[in-house]
Amino acid sequence: MAFEDLKYAQRNRLEYLDRLFFWNGAATRASLIQQFGISNAQAALDFRAYLKELGNDALIYDATSRQYLAQKGFQRLTGPAATSELLEFIEGDAHGTYDELPDLQRSQNVHAFLPLYRAIRARQSVEIVYQSMRDPEPETRVIAPLRFVSDGVRLHVRAYCFTRNQFRDFIPSRIDLELSFLKIGGIQDVPHDEAWFTWSVLKLRPHERLTASQQRVVRTEFGFSEDVLEIRIRKALEFYPRRRWGLDQEFPRLECLSVEHIPMTEEEINAN
């Protein structure tokens, strides 16, 4: 990896310069001065260090615009680009090239996560009052929180529910904090979480109802490298990609050809 022998501050500036050339195609010493508040002399040193690492053919100095321009053969020094880097540049764009929808992912109250996290660490069960979307009224449940799960948007807690005698995922924001966590107990009777330690292998392809052109776009969008995209996840989490990718909707972009459930090896269980 480039710049590893440099101190953190300078490495951070050179990595920013690398991203700037990739996305904007141009940069000046003023780019560094404005971003990091460094002196002109330090910016000049950083530019020399970057040019030395990059080589001679990737950039040219344009005297008219007084900036270095990335050439067609420019190759990043810091690995593949990511769209998160693009947001770094456009969120502060004075030309209004970016906007976003408000976050409607409800409350992620840390005061709900805290007792769950502590219960996991202490290997305790807790009594909660929980409002599910399937039941009209809140229900008191005794659960043993075991681990947190992200569906890619928000956190859930996976727990064994002694009330329902099964493993379930709970959304912490649906717990009534005033009535919950008043009683604690042990988790000696929690069974083996078979679904957690089983792989689900989903084989996906663009839906057959799509035109050839639409299928080609879907392959690009979802990063297909072969005719079928194979996704390996825990069986316990199988619901989330189905919902996120709309596999069970009326007009999905993807269709699931098959699902194979494979028990984890002892080595995989120990590592997870």
PDB file of C-alpha atoms in Angstrom:
ATOM      1  CA  MET A   1       0.000   0.000   0.000  1.00  0.00           C
ATOM      2  CA  ALA A   2       1.290   3.452  -0.898  1.00  0.00           C
ATOM      3  CA  PHE A   3       2.482   5.963   1.714  1.00  0.00           C
ATOM      4  CA  GLU A   4       2.772   3.404   4.553  1.00  0.00           C
ATOM      5  CA  ASP A   5       6.198   4.727   5.582  1.00  0.00           C
ATOM      6  CA  LEU A   6       4.826   8.261   6.083  1.00  0.00           C
ATOM      7  CA  LYS A   7       3.448   9.745   9.270  1.00  0.00           C
ATOM      8  CA  TYR A   8      -0.324   9.617   9.609  1.00  0.00           C
ATOM      9  CA  ALA A   9      -0.991  13.301   8.913  1.00  0.00           C
ATOM     10  CA  GLN A  10       0.975  13.405   5.678  1.00  0.00           C
ATOM     11  CA  ARG A  11      -0.322  10.018   4.577  1.00  0.00           C
ATOM     12  CA  ASN A  12      -3.868  11.317   5.103  1.00  0.00           C
ATOM     13  CA  ARG A  13      -3.149  14.337   2.894  1.00  0.00           C
ATOM     14  CA  LEU A  14      -1.594  12.268   0.108  1.00  0.00           C
ATOM     15  CA  GLU A  15      -4.479   9.811   0.155  1.00  0.00           C
ATOM     16  CA  TYR A  16      -6.854  12.770  -0.174  1.00  0.00           C
ATOM     17  CA  LEU A  17      -4.794  14.017  -3.124  1.00  0.00           C
ATOM     18  CA  ASP A  18      -5.039  10.593  -4.746  1.00  0.00           C
ATOM     19  CA  ARG A  19      -8.832  10.633  -4.380  1.00  0.00           C
ATOM     20  CA  LEU A  20      -8.972  14.186  -5.688  1.00  0.00           C
ATOM     21  CA  PHE A  21      -7.112  13.310  -8.886  1.00  0.00           C
ATOM     22  CA  PHE A  22      -9.336  10.283  -9.427  1.00  0.00           C
ATOM     23  CA  TRP A  23     -12.655  12.097  -8.982  1.00  0.00           C
ATOM     24  CA  ASN A  24     -11.901  15.683 -10.028  1.00  0.00           C
ATOM     25  CA  GLY A  25      -9.107  14.921 -12.461  1.00  0.00           C
ATOM     26  CA  ALA A  26      -7.170  17.927 -11.196  1.00  0.00           C
ATOM     27  CA  ALA A  27      -5.602  19.367  -8.038  1.00  0.00           C
ATOM     28  CA  THR A  28      -3.349  22.171  -6.837  1.00  0.00           C
ATOM     29  CA  ARG A  29      -1.415  22.983  -3.713  1.00  0.00           C
ATOM     30  CA  ALA A  30      -4.372  25.165  -2.781  1.00  0.00           C
ATOM     31  CA  SER A  31      -6.503  22.005  -2.676  1.00  0.00           C
ATOM     32  CA  LEU A  32      -4.427  20.740   0.246  1.00  0.00           C
ATOM     33  CA  ILE A  33      -4.188  24.130   1.916  1.00  0.00           C
ATOM     34  CA  GLN A  34      -7.952  24.598   1.840  1.00  0.00           C
ATOM     35  CA  GLN A  35      -8.726  21.075   3.032  1.00  0.00           C
ATOM     36  CA  PHE A  36      -6.137  20.724   5.793  1.00  0.00           C
ATOM     37  CA  GLY A  37      -5.126  24.284   6.685  1.00  0.00           C
ATOM     38  CA  ILE A  38      -1.433  23.640   6.044  1.00  0.00           C
ATOM     39  CA  SER A  39       1.190  26.099   4.808  1.00  0.00           C
ATOM     40  CA  ASN A  40       2.079  26.585   1.163  1.00  0.00           C
ATOM     41  CA  ALA A  41       5.533  25.133   1.866  1.00  0.00           C
ATOM     42  CA  GLN A  42       4.030  21.962   3.376  1.00  0.00           C
ATOM     43  CA  ALA A  43       1.620  21.620   0.463  1.00  0.00           C
ATOM     44  CA  ALA A  44       4.582  21.839  -1.933  1.00  0.00           C
ATOM     45  CA  LEU A  45       6.382  19.077   0.000  1.00  0.00           C
ATOM     46  CA  ASP A  46       3.266  16.900  -0.119  1.00  0.00           C
ATOM     47  CA  PHE A  47       2.900  17.414  -3.858  1.00  0.00           C
ATOM     48  CA  ARG A  48       6.537  16.452  -4.455  1.00  0.00           C
ATOM     49  CA  ALA A  49       6.118  13.315  -2.340  1.00  0.00           C
ATOM     50  CA  TYR A  50       2.978  12.361  -4.252  1.00  0.00           C
ATOM     51  CA  LEU A  51       4.533  12.979  -7.683  1.00  0.00           C
ATOM     52  CA  LYS A  52       7.568  10.922  -6.734  1.00  0.00           C
ATOM     53  CA  GLU A  53       5.362   7.989  -5.763  1.00  0.00           C
ATOM     54  CA  LEU A  54       3.096   8.291  -8.789  1.00  0.00           C
ATOM     55  CA  GLY A  55       5.629   8.542 -11.608  1.00  0.00           C
ATOM     56  CA  ASN A  56       6.009  10.892 -14.555  1.00  0.00           C
ATOM     57  CA  ASP A  57       3.285  10.025 -17.054  1.00  0.00           C
ATOM     58  CA  ALA A  58       0.127  10.079 -14.950  1.00  0.00           C
ATOM     59  CA  LEU A  59      -0.084  13.865 -14.416  1.00  0.00           C
ATOM     60  CA  ILE A  60       0.811  16.977 -16.388  1.00  0.00           C
ATOM     61  CA  TYR A  61       1.019  20.568 -15.195  1.00  0.00           C
ATOM     62  CA  ASP A  62      -1.292  22.912 -17.080  1.00  0.00           C
ATOM     63  CA  ALA A  63       0.204  26.409 -16.984  1.00  0.00           C
ATOM     64  CA  THR A  64      -3.035  28.051 -18.116  1.00  0.00           C
ATOM     65  CA  SER A  65      -5.179  26.764 -15.247  1.00  0.00           C
ATOM     66  CA  ARG A  66      -2.166  26.416 -12.916  1.00  0.00           C
ATOM     67  CA  GLN A  67      -3.090  22.932 -11.797  1.00  0.00           C
ATOM     68  CA  TYR A  68      -2.005  19.367 -12.279  1.00  0.00           C
ATOM     69  CA  LEU A  69      -4.274  17.328 -14.539  1.00  0.00           C
ATOM     70  CA  ALA A  70      -4.725  13.557 -14.401  1.00  0.00           C
ATOM     71  CA  GLN A  71      -3.988  11.845 -17.703  1.00  0.00           C
ATOM     72  CA  LYS A  72      -5.759   8.898 -19.266  1.00  0.00           C
ATOM     73  CA  GLY A  73      -3.190   6.496 -17.827  1.00  0.00           C
ATOM     74  CA  PHE A  74      -3.666   7.723 -14.261  1.00  0.00           C
ATOM     75  CA  GLN A  75      -3.864   4.874 -11.753  1.00  0.00           C
ATOM     76  CA  ARG A  76      -4.760   5.379  -8.127  1.00  0.00           C
ATOM     77  CA  LEU A  77      -2.147   4.576  -5.527  1.00  0.00           C
ATOM     78  CA  THR A  78      -4.635   3.830  -2.763  1.00  0.00           C
ATOM     79  CA  GLY A  79      -6.633   0.962  -4.216  1.00  0.00           C
ATOM     80  CA  PRO A  80     -10.098   0.764  -5.802  1.00  0.00           C
ATOM     81  CA  ALA A  81     -12.437   3.735  -5.553  1.00  0.00           C
ATOM     82  CA  ALA A  82     -15.716   3.714  -3.623  1.00  0.00           C
ATOM     83  CA  THR A  83     -18.843   5.832  -3.927  1.00  0.00           C
ATOM     84  CA  SER A  84     -18.393   6.907  -0.299  1.00  0.00           C
ATOM     85  CA  GLU A  85     -15.405   8.908  -1.547  1.00  0.00           C
ATOM     86  CA  LEU A  86     -17.617  10.678  -4.061  1.00  0.00           C
ATOM     87  CA  LEU A  87     -19.866  11.848  -1.230  1.00  0.00           C
ATOM     88  CA  GLU A  88     -16.797  13.396   0.389  1.00  0.00           C
ATOM     89  CA  PHE A  89     -16.540  15.798  -2.530  1.00  0.00           C
ATOM     90  CA  ILE A  90     -20.158  16.456  -3.464  1.00  0.00           C
ATOM     91  CA  GLU A  91     -21.728  16.929  -0.015  1.00  0.00           C
ATOM     92  CA  GLY A  92     -19.954  20.280   0.302  1.00  0.00           C
ATOM     93  CA  ASP A  93     -20.412  21.250  -3.327  1.00  0.00           C
ATOM     94  CA  ALA A  94     -21.586  24.855  -3.595  1.00  0.00           C
ATOM     95  CA  HIS A  95     -23.298  24.055  -6.920  1.00  0.00           C
ATOM     96  CA  GLY A  96     -25.953  21.889  -5.271  1.00  0.00           C
ATOM     97  CA  THR A  97     -25.044  18.600  -6.974  1.00  0.00           C
ATOM     98  CA  TYR A  98     -26.185  16.452  -4.060  1.00  0.00           C
ATOM     99  CA  ASP A  99     -29.216  15.970  -1.854  1.00  0.00           C
ATOM    100  CA  GLU A 100     -30.624  13.084   0.156  1.00  0.00           C
ATOM    101  CA  LEU A 101     -33.893  11.864   1.574  1.00  0.00           C
ATOM    102  CA  PRO A 102     -34.486  12.280   5.302  1.00  0.00           C
ATOM    103  CA  ASP A 103     -33.617   9.257   7.410  1.00  0.00           C
ATOM    104  CA  LEU A 104     -36.867   7.430   8.159  1.00  0.00           C
ATOM    105  CA  GLN A 105     -35.224   4.489   9.896  1.00  0.00           C
ATOM    106  CA  ARG A 106     -36.978   5.324  13.108  1.00  0.00           C
ATOM    107  CA  SER A 107     -35.212   5.786  16.412  1.00  0.00           C
ATOM    108  CA  GLN A 108     -32.006   3.920  17.179  1.00  0.00           C
ATOM    109  CA  ASN A 109     -32.123   4.772  20.875  1.00  0.00           C
ATOM    110  CA  VAL A 110     -28.807   3.965  22.564  1.00  0.00           C
ATOM    111  CA  HIS A 111     -30.675   3.465  25.832  1.00  0.00           C
ATOM    112  CA  ALA A 112     -32.337   0.424  24.287  1.00  0.00           C
ATOM    113  CA  PHE A 113     -29.055  -0.994  23.025  1.00  0.00           C
ATOM    114  CA  LEU A 114     -27.134  -0.489  26.257  1.00  0.00           C
ATOM    115  CA  PRO A 115     -28.933  -3.061  28.481  1.00  0.00           C
ATOM    116  CA  LEU A 116     -29.042  -5.526  25.564  1.00  0.00           C
ATOM    117  CA  TYR A 117     -25.301  -5.160  25.021  1.00  0.00           C
ATOM    118  CA  ARG A 118     -24.608  -5.621  28.728  1.00  0.00           C
ATOM    119  CA  ALA A 119     -26.854  -8.672  28.870  1.00  0.00           C
ATOM    120  CA  ILE A 120     -24.935 -10.220  25.982  1.00  0.00           C
ATOM    121  CA  ARG A 121     -21.622  -9.596  27.745  1.00  0.00           C
ATOM    122  CA  ALA A 122     -22.902 -10.921  31.071  1.00  0.00           C
ATOM    123  CA  ARG A 123     -24.705 -13.883  29.466  1.00  0.00           C
ATOM    124  CA  GLN A 124     -28.011 -12.924  31.076  1.00  0.00           C
ATOM    125  CA  SER A 125     -31.641 -13.130  30.113  1.00  0.00           C
ATOM    126  CA  VAL A 126     -33.884 -10.086  30.499  1.00  0.00           C
ATOM    127  CA  GLU A 127     -37.582  -9.405  30.642  1.00  0.00           C
ATOM    128  CA  ILE A 128     -38.840  -6.928  28.057  1.00  0.00           C
ATOM    129  CA  VAL A 129     -42.151  -5.466  26.988  1.00  0.00           C
ATOM    130  CA  TYR A 130     -42.126  -5.600  23.205  1.00  0.00           C
ATOM    131  CA  GLN A 131     -44.481  -4.301  20.539  1.00  0.00           C
ATOM    132  CA  SER A 132     -44.272  -6.395  17.390  1.00  0.00           C
ATOM    133  CA  MET A 133     -46.044  -5.494  14.165  1.00  0.00           C
ATOM    134  CA  ARG A 134     -47.910  -8.821  14.219  1.00  0.00           C
ATOM    135  CA  ASP A 135     -49.496  -8.366  17.638  1.00  0.00           C
ATOM    136  CA  PRO A 136     -52.000  -5.582  18.341  1.00  0.00           C
ATOM    137  CA  GLU A 137     -50.713  -4.937  21.868  1.00  0.00           C
ATOM    138  CA  PRO A 138     -47.311  -5.093  23.611  1.00  0.00           C
ATOM    139  CA  GLU A 139     -46.301  -8.424  25.081  1.00  0.00           C
ATOM    140  CA  THR A 140     -44.018  -9.250  27.989  1.00  0.00           C
ATOM    141  CA  ARG A 141     -41.244 -11.599  26.928  1.00  0.00           C
ATOM    142  CA  VAL A 142     -38.193 -13.119  28.520  1.00  0.00           C
ATOM    143  CA  ILE A 143     -35.302 -13.170  26.081  1.00  0.00           C
ATOM    144  CA  ALA A 144     -31.623 -14.064  26.108  1.00  0.00           C
ATOM    145  CA  PRO A 145     -29.851 -11.531  23.836  1.00  0.00           C
ATOM    146  CA  LEU A 146     -27.013 -13.270  22.012  1.00  0.00           C
ATOM    147  CA  ARG A 147     -25.702 -11.005  19.256  1.00  0.00           C
ATOM    148  CA  PHE A 148     -26.438  -7.928  17.159  1.00  0.00           C
ATOM    149  CA  VAL A 149     -27.334  -8.205  13.496  1.00  0.00           C
ATOM    150  CA  SER A 150     -27.287  -5.543  10.792  1.00  0.00           C
ATOM    151  CA  ASP A 151     -29.643  -5.819   7.839  1.00  0.00           C
ATOM    152  CA  GLY A 152     -27.549  -3.210   6.049  1.00  0.00           C
ATOM    153  CA  VAL A 153     -29.730  -0.354   7.287  1.00  0.00           C
ATOM    154  CA  ARG A 154     -30.262  -0.756  11.035  1.00  0.00           C
ATOM    155  CA  LEU A 155     -29.314  -3.004  13.937  1.00  0.00           C
ATOM    156  CA  HIS A 156     -31.429  -5.825  15.333  1.00  0.00           C
ATOM    157  CA  VAL A 157     -30.714  -8.026  18.319  1.00  0.00           C
ATOM    158  CA  ARG A 158     -30.866 -11.789  17.844  1.00  0.00           C
ATOM    159  CA  ALA A 159     -32.101 -13.486  20.979  1.00  0.00           C
ATOM    160  CA  TYR A 160     -33.639 -16.682  22.249  1.00  0.00           C
ATOM    161  CA  CYS A 161     -37.225 -15.956  23.291  1.00  0.00           C
ATOM    162  CA  PHE A 162     -38.218 -18.120  26.257  1.00  0.00           C
ATOM    163  CA  THR A 163     -41.813 -16.931  25.844  1.00  0.00           C
ATOM    164  CA  ARG A 164     -42.074 -18.319  22.284  1.00  0.00           C
ATOM    165  CA  ASN A 165     -39.371 -20.988  22.702  1.00  0.00           C
ATOM    166  CA  GLN A 166     -37.533 -19.975  19.553  1.00  0.00           C
ATOM    167  CA  PHE A 167     -34.805 -17.701  18.240  1.00  0.00           C
ATOM    168  CA  ARG A 168     -36.029 -14.336  17.016  1.00  0.00           C
ATOM    169  CA  ASP A 169     -34.737 -10.965  15.894  1.00  0.00           C
ATOM    170  CA  PHE A 170     -35.947  -7.957  17.851  1.00  0.00           C
ATOM    171  CA  ILE A 171     -35.867  -4.272  16.923  1.00  0.00           C
ATOM    172  CA  PRO A 172     -34.586  -2.440  20.032  1.00  0.00           C
ATOM    173  CA  SER A 173     -36.646   0.700  19.372  1.00  0.00           C
ATOM    174  CA  ARG A 174     -39.829  -1.364  19.857  1.00  0.00           C
ATOM    175  CA  ILE A 175     -38.930  -2.206  23.461  1.00  0.00           C
ATOM    176  CA  ASP A 176     -40.758  -0.219  26.138  1.00  0.00           C
ATOM    177  CA  LEU A 177     -37.810   1.007  28.182  1.00  0.00           C
ATOM    178  CA  GLU A 178     -39.890   2.082  31.186  1.00  0.00           C
ATOM    179  CA  LEU A 179     -41.298  -1.421  31.677  1.00  0.00           C
ATOM    180  CA  SER A 180     -38.330  -3.498  30.496  1.00  0.00           C
ATOM    181  CA  PHE A 181     -35.025  -4.763  31.914  1.00  0.00           C
ATOM    182  CA  LEU A 182     -36.410  -4.832  35.466  1.00  0.00           C
ATOM    183  CA  LYS A 183     -35.804  -8.577  35.826  1.00  0.00           C
ATOM    184  CA  ILE A 184     -32.718 -10.539  34.810  1.00  0.00           C
ATOM    185  CA  GLY A 185     -31.809 -14.210  34.850  1.00  0.00           C
ATOM    186  CA  GLY A 186     -29.444 -16.805  33.423  1.00  0.00           C
ATOM    187  CA  ILE A 187     -29.284 -18.375  29.985  1.00  0.00           C
ATOM    188  CA  GLN A 188     -28.479 -21.971  30.881  1.00  0.00           C
ATOM    189  CA  ASP A 189     -31.387 -23.361  28.864  1.00  0.00           C
ATOM    190  CA  VAL A 190     -30.661 -21.634  25.551  1.00  0.00           C
ATOM    191  CA  PRO A 191     -30.444 -24.290  22.805  1.00  0.00           C
ATOM    192  CA  HIS A 192     -27.965 -24.384  19.951  1.00  0.00           C
ATOM    193  CA  ASP A 193     -28.777 -21.714  17.356  1.00  0.00           C
ATOM    194  CA  GLU A 194     -28.832 -24.018  14.363  1.00  0.00           C
ATOM    195  CA  ALA A 195     -29.985 -21.346  11.905  1.00  0.00           C
ATOM    196  CA  TRP A 196     -27.101 -19.077  12.944  1.00  0.00           C
ATOM    197  CA  PHE A 197     -24.541 -21.787  12.299  1.00  0.00           C
ATOM    198  CA  THR A 198     -25.985 -22.878   8.952  1.00  0.00           C
ATOM    199  CA  TRP A 199     -25.110 -21.281   5.621  1.00  0.00           C
ATOM    200  CA  SER A 200     -27.800 -20.333   3.129  1.00  0.00           C
ATOM    201  CA  VAL A 201     -26.463 -20.313  -0.410  1.00  0.00           C
ATOM    202  CA  LEU A 202     -28.772 -18.321  -2.678  1.00  0.00           C
ATOM    203  CA  LYS A 203     -28.362 -18.551  -6.430  1.00  0.00           C
ATOM    204  CA  LEU A 204     -29.732 -15.475  -8.145  1.00  0.00           C
ATOM    205  CA  ARG A 205     -30.162 -14.265 -11.704  1.00  0.00           C
ATOM    206  CA  PRO A 206     -31.941 -11.367 -13.424  1.00  0.00           C
ATOM    207  CA  HIS A 207     -35.638 -12.108 -13.565  1.00  0.00           C
ATOM    208  CA  GLU A 208     -36.667 -13.918 -16.742  1.00  0.00           C
ATOM    209  CA  ARG A 209     -39.500 -11.432 -17.430  1.00  0.00           C
ATOM    210  CA  LEU A 210     -36.935  -8.661 -18.031  1.00  0.00           C
ATOM    211  CA  THR A 211     -35.742  -7.840 -21.526  1.00  0.00           C
ATOM    212  CA  ALA A 212     -32.201  -8.782 -22.528  1.00  0.00           C
ATOM    213  CA  SER A 213     -31.137  -5.147 -22.162  1.00  0.00           C
ATOM    214  CA  GLN A 214     -32.710  -4.885 -18.695  1.00  0.00           C
ATOM    215  CA  GLN A 215     -31.053  -8.122 -17.612  1.00  0.00           C
ATOM    216  CA  ARG A 216     -27.699  -6.775 -18.747  1.00  0.00           C
ATOM    217  CA  VAL A 217     -28.166  -3.673 -16.592  1.00  0.00           C
ATOM    218  CA  VAL A 218     -29.188  -5.777 -13.573  1.00  0.00           C
ATOM    219  CA  ARG A 219     -26.036  -7.883 -13.978  1.00  0.00           C
ATOM    220  CA  THR A 220     -23.953  -4.722 -13.908  1.00  0.00           C
ATOM    221  CA  GLU A 221     -25.881  -3.226 -10.980  1.00  0.00           C
ATOM    222  CA  PHE A 222     -25.504  -6.303  -8.785  1.00  0.00           C
ATOM    223  CA  GLY A 223     -21.946  -7.150  -9.815  1.00  0.00           C
ATOM    224  CA  PHE A 224     -22.516 -10.403 -11.662  1.00  0.00           C
ATOM    225  CA  SER A 225     -19.302 -12.026 -12.895  1.00  0.00           C
ATOM    226  CA  GLU A 226     -21.051 -15.178 -14.159  1.00  0.00           C
ATOM    227  CA  ASP A 227     -24.553 -16.130 -15.327  1.00  0.00           C
ATOM    228  CA  VAL A 228     -25.644 -16.808 -11.737  1.00  0.00           C
ATOM    229  CA  LEU A 229     -24.802 -14.724  -8.683  1.00  0.00           C
ATOM    230  CA  GLU A 230     -24.147 -16.873  -5.608  1.00  0.00           C
ATOM    231  CA  ILE A 231     -24.716 -15.276  -2.200  1.00  0.00           C
ATOM    232  CA  ARG A 232     -23.662 -17.018   1.020  1.00  0.00           C
ATOM    233  CA  ILE A 233     -25.250 -15.781   4.233  1.00  0.00           C
ATOM    234  CA  ARG A 234     -26.368 -17.256   7.530  1.00  0.00           C
ATOM    235  CA  LYS A 235     -29.705 -19.043   7.369  1.00  0.00           C
ATOM    236  CA  ALA A 236     -30.856 -16.864  10.275  1.00  0.00           C
ATOM    237  CA  LEU A 237     -30.431 -13.785   8.067  1.00  0.00           C
ATOM    238  CA  GLU A 238     -32.031 -15.157   4.904  1.00  0.00           C
ATOM    239  CA  PHE A 239     -35.132 -12.994   5.316  1.00  0.00           C
ATOM    240  CA  TYR A 240     -33.207  -9.726   5.040  1.00  0.00           C
ATOM    241  CA  PRO A 241     -31.783 -10.007   1.500  1.00  0.00           C
ATOM    242  CA  ARG A 242     -35.132 -11.309   0.304  1.00  0.00           C
ATOM    243  CA  ARG A 243     -36.785  -8.163   1.620  1.00  0.00           C
ATOM    244  CA  ARG A 244     -33.969  -5.786   0.652  1.00  0.00           C
ATOM    245  CA  TRP A 245     -33.705  -7.062  -2.925  1.00  0.00           C
ATOM    246  CA  GLY A 246     -37.459  -7.574  -3.300  1.00  0.00           C
ATOM    247  CA  LEU A 247     -37.152 -11.257  -4.207  1.00  0.00           C
ATOM    248  CA  ASP A 248     -40.720 -11.962  -3.093  1.00  0.00           C
ATOM    249  CA  GLN A 249     -42.261  -8.888  -4.714  1.00  0.00           C
ATOM    250  CA  GLU A 250     -44.576  -9.110  -7.706  1.00  0.00           C
ATOM    251  CA  PHE A 251     -42.087  -7.609 -10.167  1.00  0.00           C
ATOM    252  CA  PRO A 252     -38.554  -8.180  -8.795  1.00  0.00           C
ATOM    253  CA  ARG A 253     -35.379  -7.473 -10.719  1.00  0.00           C
ATOM    254  CA  LEU A 254     -33.805 -10.669  -9.393  1.00  0.00           C
ATOM    255  CA  GLU A 255     -35.181 -14.152  -9.033  1.00  0.00           C
ATOM    256  CA  CYS A 256     -33.899 -16.850  -6.711  1.00  0.00           C
ATOM    257  CA  LEU A 257     -33.188 -20.073  -8.588  1.00  0.00           C
ATOM    258  CA  SER A 258     -32.361 -22.158  -5.530  1.00  0.00           C
ATOM    259  CA  VAL A 259     -31.469 -22.049  -1.845  1.00  0.00           C
ATOM    260  CA  GLU A 260     -29.124 -24.622  -0.356  1.00  0.00           C
ATOM    261  CA  HIS A 261     -28.634 -24.944   3.396  1.00  0.00           C
ATOM    262  CA  ILE A 262     -25.183 -26.138   4.461  1.00  0.00           C
ATOM    263  CA  PRO A 263     -24.233 -26.736   8.112  1.00  0.00           C
ATOM    264  CA  MET A 264     -21.082 -24.864   9.109  1.00  0.00           C
ATOM    265  CA  THR A 265     -17.959 -26.884   9.752  1.00  0.00           C
ATOM    266  CA  GLU A 266     -16.569 -27.048  13.271  1.00  0.00           C
ATOM    267  CA  GLU A 267     -13.803 -24.681  12.192  1.00  0.00           C
ATOM    268  CA  GLU A 268     -16.348 -22.173  10.852  1.00  0.00           C
ATOM    269  CA  ILE A 269     -18.436 -22.434  14.038  1.00  0.00           C
ATOM    270  CA  ASN A 270     -15.382 -21.757  16.200  1.00  0.00           C
ATOM    271  CA  ALA A 271     -14.494 -18.756  14.058  1.00  0.00           C
ATOM    272  CA  ASN A 272     -18.024 -17.347  14.313  1.00  0.00           C
TER     273      ASN A 272
END
